[in-house]
Amino acid sequence: MAKIYGGIGSSHIPAIGIAMDKGLEDTPYWRDFFKGYVPMRKWFHEVDPDVVIIFYNDHGLEMFLDKKPTFAIGTAAEYENADEGWGIKPIPTIQGETELSWHIVNELVEHDFDPTVCQEIKVDHGLTVPLTLMFPDKGYSKVKVIPVCINCERHPMPKLSRAYAFGQAIGRAVESYDGDQKVVVMGTGGLSHQLDGERAGIINTEFDEECLEKLVSDPEALTKYSIEDIVELAGAQGVELNMWLAMRGCLLGNVTEQYRNLVAPISNTAAGLQLLINDQRI
Ligand code: DHB
Ligand code: FE
């Protein structure tokens, strides 16, 4: 049985990638943010996962407003990124996990989720920035990555309860896989932010703290919020919380929080970071 060791929630803003490219991690603006990743990386590399499942949103690189899958999953052997205009340097090819990806797809369909299956897909900053935060030297060639997209750009967006249940279905699929892989899941983006429109710049750290707390102890409570509630409370892009909920859904054991950080503002966001251990599964 493949095992999920834990879940990481992380910001994915492109400015992080640029700061890393320019070596700005220890400057006053970035110090508190990057400090949070030291214990995170320590845990990650101690676990030494074979597979990383990354929930992210495609911000328009592959799936624009004209064609927008609600849920999508990559089944490719390799993934490339592409320039989206943010100026992040290209990163080396990411290795896929075709067999486990297909197992997850089959199990999802069997259990009434019907994702778009992507045998070819380029991945954007939502995936590449958090992966680079775990591997600042970009030495991720030995981990295999499964990209999973959730629509956060075009309404209607999946309800929070659905994103959570989607994660649970993926967690069960991984645990039903006849392999001995060590798996870590990541949910990227958030927390409160809005990039354009009249409320651009809105940040609500009080609500973000509540979300971080509920992600540990009572994720079901978060699923009571509607998408409209989240837009109101956390801004239009605060809906990226759905990726954190999907990550949390994958953790089917006794979950404890090992680490948390919230730094605001970082670019336009409250940048959250959380490590959740999937206790009984180790
Ligand atoms: C920013 C935040 C995002 O979630 C994103 O996808 C792009 C940019 C930002 O705050 O700069
Ligand atoms: Fe984003």
mmCIF file of C-alpha atoms and ligand atoms in Angstrom:
data_model
loop_
_atom_site.group_PDB
_atom_site.id
_atom_site.type_symbol
_atom_site.label_atom_id
_atom_site.label_comp_id
_atom_site.label_asym_id
_atom_site.label_seq_id
_atom_site.Cartn_x
_atom_site.Cartn_y
_atom_site.Cartn_z
ATOM 1 C CA MET A 1 0.000 0.000 0.000
ATOM 2 C CA ALA A 2 1.310 3.450 -0.913
ATOM 3 C CA LYS A 3 1.341 5.732 2.123
ATOM 4 C CA ILE A 4 0.622 9.422 2.493
ATOM 5 C CA TYR A 5 2.980 10.764 5.142
ATOM 6 C CA GLY A 6 1.618 14.260 5.367
ATOM 7 C CA GLY A 7 0.351 17.352 3.639
ATOM 8 C CA ILE A 8 1.874 20.753 3.048
ATOM 9 C CA GLY A 9 -0.092 23.927 2.385
ATOM 10 C CA SER A 10 2.007 26.600 0.699
ATOM 11 C CA SER A 11 1.767 29.877 -1.148
ATOM 12 C CA HIS A 12 2.583 29.735 -4.861
ATOM 13 C CA ILE A 13 3.040 33.356 -5.891
ATOM 14 C CA PRO A 14 5.421 33.937 -8.814
ATOM 15 C CA ALA A 15 7.334 36.605 -6.851
ATOM 16 C CA ILE A 16 8.736 33.774 -4.681
ATOM 17 C CA GLY A 17 10.331 32.163 -7.723
ATOM 18 C CA ILE A 18 11.819 35.474 -8.781
ATOM 19 C CA ALA A 19 13.143 36.139 -5.253
ATOM 20 C CA MET A 20 14.816 32.698 -5.294
ATOM 21 C CA ASP A 21 16.286 33.293 -8.747
ATOM 22 C CA LYS A 22 17.759 36.571 -7.498
ATOM 23 C CA GLY A 23 18.977 35.211 -4.126
ATOM 24 C CA LEU A 24 16.793 37.580 -2.067
ATOM 25 C CA GLU A 25 15.711 35.023 0.572
ATOM 26 C CA ASP A 26 17.538 36.764 3.416
ATOM 27 C CA THR A 27 16.438 40.336 2.650
ATOM 28 C CA PRO A 28 14.081 42.091 5.118
ATOM 29 C CA TYR A 29 11.045 41.702 2.871
ATOM 30 C CA TRP A 30 11.465 37.940 2.399
ATOM 31 C CA ARG A 31 13.258 36.748 5.542
ATOM 32 C CA ASP A 32 10.217 35.733 7.622
ATOM 33 C CA PHE A 33 8.626 34.067 4.655
ATOM 34 C CA PHE A 34 11.601 31.895 3.696
ATOM 35 C CA LYS A 35 12.483 31.120 7.326
ATOM 36 C CA GLY A 36 9.257 29.114 7.472
ATOM 37 C CA TYR A 37 10.483 26.751 4.795
ATOM 38 C CA VAL A 38 13.535 25.583 6.730
ATOM 39 C CA PRO A 39 11.624 23.167 9.054
ATOM 40 C CA MET A 40 9.311 22.288 6.188
ATOM 41 C CA ARG A 41 12.144 21.171 3.943
ATOM 42 C CA LYS A 42 13.793 19.300 6.826
ATOM 43 C CA TRP A 43 10.654 17.205 7.334
ATOM 44 C CA PHE A 44 10.170 16.759 3.591
ATOM 45 C CA HIS A 45 13.691 15.486 2.981
ATOM 46 C CA GLU A 46 13.601 13.239 6.056
ATOM 47 C CA VAL A 47 10.485 11.587 4.658
ATOM 48 C CA ASP A 48 12.218 11.520 1.262
ATOM 49 C CA PRO A 49 8.984 10.938 -0.685
ATOM 50 C CA ASP A 50 8.864 8.985 -3.923
ATOM 51 C CA VAL A 51 5.773 10.831 -5.103
ATOM 52 C CA VAL A 52 4.417 14.333 -4.546
ATOM 53 C CA ILE A 53 0.795 15.018 -5.446
ATOM 54 C CA ILE A 54 0.350 18.745 -5.998
ATOM 55 C CA PHE A 55 -3.084 20.395 -5.977
ATOM 56 C CA TYR A 56 -2.835 23.695 -7.816
ATOM 57 C CA ASN A 57 -4.852 25.869 -10.127
ATOM 58 C CA ASP A 58 -3.936 26.467 -13.737
ATOM 59 C CA HIS A 59 -4.020 30.266 -13.967
ATOM 60 C CA GLY A 60 -4.534 30.324 -17.730
ATOM 61 C CA LEU A 61 -1.417 28.614 -19.074
ATOM 62 C CA GLU A 62 -3.258 25.543 -20.385
ATOM 63 C CA MET A 63 -6.844 26.026 -19.253
ATOM 64 C CA PHE A 64 -8.176 29.457 -19.992
ATOM 65 C CA LEU A 65 -11.705 30.741 -19.567
ATOM 66 C CA ASP A 66 -12.856 29.153 -22.822
ATOM 67 C CA LYS A 67 -12.081 25.598 -21.649
ATOM 68 C CA LYS A 68 -12.016 25.138 -17.921
ATOM 69 C CA PRO A 69 -12.151 21.701 -16.350
ATOM 70 C CA THR A 70 -13.476 21.741 -12.801
ATOM 71 C CA PHE A 71 -11.000 19.020 -11.819
ATOM 72 C CA ALA A 72 -8.089 17.780 -13.933
ATOM 73 C CA ILE A 73 -5.230 15.350 -13.347
ATOM 74 C CA GLY A 74 -1.993 14.745 -15.198
ATOM 75 C CA THR A 75 -1.042 11.232 -16.308
ATOM 76 C CA ALA A 76 2.076 12.152 -18.278
ATOM 77 C CA ALA A 77 5.574 10.722 -17.846
ATOM 78 C CA GLU A 78 7.034 14.246 -17.820
ATOM 79 C CA TYR A 79 5.891 17.809 -17.317
ATOM 80 C CA GLU A 80 7.386 21.042 -18.604
ATOM 81 C CA ASN A 81 6.591 24.527 -17.435
ATOM 82 C CA ALA A 82 6.304 27.577 -19.662
ATOM 83 C CA ASP A 83 6.769 31.309 -19.382
ATOM 84 C CA GLU A 84 3.531 32.949 -18.295
ATOM 85 C CA GLY A 85 4.968 36.428 -18.370
ATOM 86 C CA TRP A 86 6.067 36.593 -14.724
ATOM 87 C CA GLY A 87 9.754 36.363 -15.523
ATOM 88 C CA ILE A 88 10.505 33.226 -13.496
ATOM 89 C CA LYS A 89 13.389 31.286 -15.001
ATOM 90 C CA PRO A 90 12.370 28.011 -16.704
ATOM 91 C CA ILE A 91 12.903 24.964 -14.501
ATOM 92 C CA PRO A 92 14.124 21.478 -15.465
ATOM 93 C CA THR A 93 11.664 18.830 -16.625
ATOM 94 C CA ILE A 94 9.483 17.346 -13.872
ATOM 95 C CA GLN A 95 9.073 13.565 -13.746
ATOM 96 C CA GLY A 96 5.523 12.145 -13.742
ATOM 97 C CA GLU A 97 4.119 8.959 -12.193
ATOM 98 C CA THR A 98 2.010 7.514 -14.978
ATOM 99 C CA GLU A 99 0.903 4.306 -13.289
ATOM 100 C CA LEU A 100 -0.244 5.829 -9.992
ATOM 101 C CA SER A 101 -1.851 8.726 -11.885
ATOM 102 C CA TRP A 102 -3.974 6.289 -13.892
ATOM 103 C CA HIS A 103 -4.844 4.325 -10.782
ATOM 104 C CA ILE A 104 -6.098 7.555 -9.186
ATOM 105 C CA VAL A 105 -8.071 8.439 -12.318
ATOM 106 C CA ASN A 106 -9.722 5.007 -12.415
ATOM 107 C CA GLU A 107 -10.570 5.116 -8.717
ATOM 108 C CA LEU A 108 -11.954 8.658 -8.994
ATOM 109 C CA VAL A 109 -14.268 7.693 -11.844
ATOM 110 C CA GLU A 110 -15.301 4.550 -9.974
ATOM 111 C CA HIS A 111 -16.211 6.753 -7.000
ATOM 112 C CA ASP A 112 -18.183 9.359 -8.951
ATOM 113 C CA PHE A 113 -15.556 11.998 -9.625
ATOM 114 C CA ASP A 114 -14.945 12.535 -13.328
ATOM 115 C CA PRO A 115 -11.764 14.555 -13.803
ATOM 116 C CA THR A 116 -10.340 15.752 -17.103
ATOM 117 C CA VAL A 117 -7.420 13.439 -17.857
ATOM 118 C CA CYS A 118 -4.361 15.255 -19.194
ATOM 119 C CA GLN A 119 -1.888 13.012 -20.980
ATOM 120 C CA GLU A 120 -0.007 16.171 -21.869
ATOM 121 C CA ILE A 121 -0.056 19.359 -19.847
ATOM 122 C CA LYS A 122 2.337 22.182 -19.095
ATOM 123 C CA VAL A 123 2.422 23.211 -15.435
ATOM 124 C CA ASP A 124 2.375 26.790 -14.197
ATOM 125 C CA HIS A 125 3.664 28.680 -11.150
ATOM 126 C CA GLY A 126 0.920 27.132 -9.004
ATOM 127 C CA LEU A 127 2.906 23.882 -9.168
ATOM 128 C CA THR A 128 6.450 24.898 -9.966
ATOM 129 C CA VAL A 129 6.948 27.520 -7.229
ATOM 130 C CA PRO A 130 5.987 25.217 -4.299
ATOM 131 C CA LEU A 131 8.041 22.379 -5.822
ATOM 132 C CA THR A 132 11.039 24.716 -6.060
ATOM 133 C CA LEU A 133 10.491 25.756 -2.433
ATOM 134 C CA MET A 134 11.062 22.099 -1.479
ATOM 135 C CA PHE A 135 14.046 21.838 -3.862
ATOM 136 C CA PRO A 136 15.766 25.243 -4.064
ATOM 137 C CA ASP A 137 18.578 23.577 -6.037
ATOM 138 C CA LYS A 138 15.898 22.250 -8.433
ATOM 139 C CA GLY A 139 17.150 18.738 -7.671
ATOM 140 C CA TYR A 140 13.734 17.123 -7.859
ATOM 141 C CA SER A 141 14.530 14.692 -10.650
ATOM 142 C CA LYS A 142 14.118 11.653 -8.372
ATOM 143 C CA VAL A 143 10.659 12.543 -7.055
ATOM 144 C CA LYS A 144 7.675 11.889 -9.237
ATOM 145 C CA VAL A 145 4.976 14.501 -9.383
ATOM 146 C CA ILE A 146 1.256 14.129 -10.009
ATOM 147 C CA PRO A 147 -0.351 17.469 -10.938
ATOM 148 C CA VAL A 148 -3.988 17.907 -9.942
ATOM 149 C CA CYS A 149 -5.854 21.066 -10.973
ATOM 150 C CA ILE A 150 -8.903 22.636 -9.382
ATOM 151 C CA ASN A 151 -10.709 25.471 -11.135
ATOM 152 C CA CYS A 152 -10.315 28.716 -9.183
ATOM 153 C CA GLU A 153 -10.592 31.118 -12.127
ATOM 154 C CA ARG A 154 -13.999 30.838 -13.680
ATOM 155 C CA HIS A 155 -17.384 30.541 -12.017
ATOM 156 C CA PRO A 156 -18.930 28.143 -11.281
ATOM 157 C CA MET A 157 -16.077 26.883 -9.119
ATOM 158 C CA PRO A 158 -16.341 23.632 -7.186
ATOM 159 C CA LYS A 159 -17.878 23.935 -3.740
ATOM 160 C CA LEU A 160 -15.488 23.607 -0.800
ATOM 161 C CA SER A 161 -17.241 20.410 0.232
ATOM 162 C CA ARG A 162 -16.551 18.999 -3.217
ATOM 163 C CA ALA A 163 -12.860 19.944 -3.193
ATOM 164 C CA TYR A 164 -12.535 18.314 0.225
ATOM 165 C CA ALA A 165 -14.333 15.150 -0.918
ATOM 166 C CA PHE A 166 -12.165 15.100 -4.072
ATOM 167 C CA GLY A 167 -9.080 15.066 -1.841
ATOM 168 C CA GLN A 168 -10.562 12.283 0.285
ATOM 169 C CA ALA A 169 -11.212 10.221 -2.852
ATOM 170 C CA ILE A 170 -7.594 10.734 -3.945
ATOM 171 C CA GLY A 171 -6.366 9.788 -0.467
ATOM 172 C CA ARG A 172 -8.334 6.541 -0.611
ATOM 173 C CA ALA A 173 -7.122 5.870 -4.150
ATOM 174 C CA VAL A 174 -3.474 6.257 -3.092
ATOM 175 C CA GLU A 175 -3.981 3.979 -0.105
ATOM 176 C CA SER A 176 -5.565 1.331 -2.315
ATOM 177 C CA TYR A 177 -2.537 1.308 -4.613
ATOM 178 C CA ASP A 178 -0.488 -1.841 -4.576
ATOM 179 C CA GLY A 179 2.920 -0.220 -4.187
ATOM 180 C CA ASP A 180 5.265 0.877 -1.440
ATOM 181 C CA GLN A 181 5.654 4.523 -2.419
ATOM 182 C CA LYS A 182 6.028 7.243 0.156
ATOM 183 C CA VAL A 183 3.696 10.064 -0.813
ATOM 184 C CA VAL A 184 3.464 13.706 0.268
ATOM 185 C CA VAL A 185 0.565 15.924 -0.840
ATOM 186 C CA MET A 186 0.713 19.670 -1.348
ATOM 187 C CA GLY A 187 -2.085 22.236 -1.606
ATOM 188 C CA THR A 188 -0.897 25.505 -3.091
ATOM 189 C CA GLY A 189 -2.044 29.112 -3.299
ATOM 190 C CA GLY A 190 -3.956 31.462 -1.051
ATOM 191 C CA LEU A 191 -4.511 32.473 1.499
ATOM 192 C CA SER A 192 -6.655 35.649 1.367
ATOM 193 C CA HIS A 193 -5.997 37.777 -1.702
ATOM 194 C CA GLN A 194 -7.551 39.510 -4.662
ATOM 195 C CA LEU A 195 -5.470 40.520 -7.660
ATOM 196 C CA ASP A 196 -7.814 42.843 -9.526
ATOM 197 C CA GLY A 197 -11.140 44.656 -9.404
ATOM 198 C CA GLU A 198 -12.434 47.113 -6.823
ATOM 199 C CA ARG A 199 -11.305 45.038 -3.846
ATOM 200 C CA ALA A 200 -7.808 44.332 -5.187
ATOM 201 C CA GLY A 201 -5.364 44.044 -2.314
ATOM 202 C CA ILE A 202 -7.837 42.754 0.278
ATOM 203 C CA ILE A 203 -6.218 40.569 2.950
ATOM 204 C CA ASN A 204 -8.025 39.055 5.942
ATOM 205 C CA THR A 205 -5.520 37.398 8.252
ATOM 206 C CA GLU A 206 -8.154 36.829 10.944
ATOM 207 C CA PHE A 207 -10.064 34.610 8.554
ATOM 208 C CA ASP A 208 -6.820 32.999 7.332
ATOM 209 C CA GLU A 209 -5.929 32.081 10.933
ATOM 210 C CA GLU A 210 -9.369 30.535 11.336
ATOM 211 C CA CYS A 211 -8.827 28.520 8.146
ATOM 212 C CA LEU A 212 -5.401 27.280 9.314
ATOM 213 C CA GLU A 213 -6.907 26.221 12.622
ATOM 214 C CA LYS A 214 -9.898 24.477 11.022
ATOM 215 C CA LEU A 215 -7.683 22.704 8.513
ATOM 216 C CA VAL A 216 -6.142 20.893 11.460
ATOM 217 C CA SER A 217 -9.089 20.250 13.725
ATOM 218 C CA ASP A 218 -12.315 20.579 11.775
ATOM 219 C CA PRO A 219 -11.983 20.785 7.982
ATOM 220 C CA GLU A 220 -15.676 19.904 7.646
ATOM 221 C CA ALA A 221 -16.482 23.284 9.225
ATOM 222 C CA LEU A 222 -14.739 25.058 6.340
ATOM 223 C CA THR A 223 -16.877 23.185 3.829
ATOM 224 C CA LYS A 224 -19.915 25.082 5.159
ATOM 225 C CA TYR A 225 -18.662 28.272 3.496
ATOM 226 C CA SER A 226 -19.947 28.925 -0.017
ATOM 227 C CA ILE A 227 -17.648 30.183 -2.787
ATOM 228 C CA GLU A 228 -19.439 33.548 -2.474
ATOM 229 C CA ASP A 229 -18.632 33.604 1.273
ATOM 230 C CA ILE A 230 -14.959 32.974 0.501
ATOM 231 C CA VAL A 231 -14.850 35.730 -2.124
ATOM 232 C CA GLU A 232 -16.429 38.081 0.422
ATOM 233 C CA LEU A 233 -14.170 37.067 3.312
ATOM 234 C CA ALA A 234 -10.893 36.307 1.569
ATOM 235 C CA GLY A 235 -11.054 37.990 -1.846
ATOM 236 C CA ALA A 236 -11.678 36.586 -5.316
ATOM 237 C CA GLN A 237 -8.451 34.533 -5.334
ATOM 238 C CA GLY A 238 -8.971 33.467 -1.726
ATOM 239 C CA VAL A 239 -10.849 30.606 -3.374
ATOM 240 C CA GLU A 240 -7.419 28.972 -3.747
ATOM 241 C CA LEU A 241 -8.240 27.698 -0.265
ATOM 242 C CA ASN A 242 -9.876 24.838 -2.170
ATOM 243 C CA MET A 243 -6.427 23.390 -2.902
ATOM 244 C CA TRP A 244 -5.603 23.352 0.803
ATOM 245 C CA LEU A 245 -8.879 21.595 1.520
ATOM 246 C CA ALA A 246 -8.201 18.976 -1.145
ATOM 247 C CA MET A 247 -4.733 18.422 0.366
ATOM 248 C CA ARG A 248 -6.323 18.050 3.823
ATOM 249 C CA GLY A 249 -8.901 15.643 2.405
ATOM 250 C CA CYS A 250 -6.110 13.262 1.356
ATOM 251 C CA LEU A 251 -5.054 12.856 4.998
ATOM 252 C CA LEU A 252 -7.281 10.070 6.237
ATOM 253 C CA GLY A 253 -5.370 9.250 9.417
ATOM 254 C CA ASN A 254 -5.131 11.066 12.724
ATOM 255 C CA VAL A 255 -3.926 14.498 11.651
ATOM 256 C CA THR A 256 -1.650 16.688 13.746
ATOM 257 C CA GLU A 257 -0.107 20.000 12.870
ATOM 258 C CA GLN A 258 3.660 20.104 13.004
ATOM 259 C CA TYR A 259 4.251 23.593 11.737
ATOM 260 C CA ARG A 260 2.450 26.787 10.738
ATOM 261 C CA ASN A 261 3.461 30.200 9.457
ATOM 262 C CA LEU A 262 1.483 33.160 8.124
ATOM 263 C CA VAL A 263 3.239 36.207 6.692
ATOM 264 C CA ALA A 264 1.342 39.181 5.279
ATOM 265 C CA PRO A 265 1.527 40.863 2.968
ATOM 266 C CA ILE A 266 3.733 38.921 0.600
ATOM 267 C CA SER A 267 3.056 40.355 -2.836
ATOM 268 C CA ASN A 268 -0.767 40.672 -2.796
ATOM 269 C CA THR A 269 -1.401 37.775 -0.448
ATOM 270 C CA ALA A 270 -1.362 36.526 3.086
ATOM 271 C CA ALA A 271 1.203 33.765 2.560
ATOM 272 C CA GLY A 272 0.304 30.688 4.576
ATOM 273 C CA LEU A 273 2.420 27.652 5.288
ATOM 274 C CA GLN A 274 1.304 24.542 7.131
ATOM 275 C CA LEU A 275 2.609 21.033 7.708
ATOM 276 C CA LEU A 276 0.050 18.393 8.625
ATOM 277 C CA ILE A 277 1.223 14.926 9.631
ATOM 278 C CA ASN A 278 -0.938 11.946 8.727
ATOM 279 C CA ASP A 279 -0.135 10.132 11.991
ATOM 280 C CA GLN A 280 -1.641 6.683 11.860
ATOM 281 C CA ARG A 281 -0.496 6.101 8.345
ATOM 282 C CA ILE A 282 3.230 6.047 9.066
HETATM 283 C C1 DHB B 1 -0.084 36.489 -6.913
HETATM 284 C C2 DHB B 1 -0.887 35.567 -6.235
HETATM 285 C C3 DHB B 1 -1.359 34.433 -6.903
HETATM 286 O O1 DHB B 1 -2.142 33.475 -6.322
HETATM 287 C C4 DHB B 1 -1.022 34.211 -8.219
HETATM 288 O O2 DHB B 1 -1.450 33.085 -8.790
HETATM 289 C C5 DHB B 1 -0.242 35.140 -8.900
HETATM 290 C C6 DHB B 1 0.235 36.269 -8.244
HETATM 291 C C7 DHB B 1 0.451 37.677 -6.205
HETATM 292 O O3 DHB B 1 0.032 38.010 -5.095
HETATM 293 O O4 DHB B 1 1.354 38.330 -6.748
HETATM 294 FE FE FE B 2 -2.675 31.881 -7.646
#
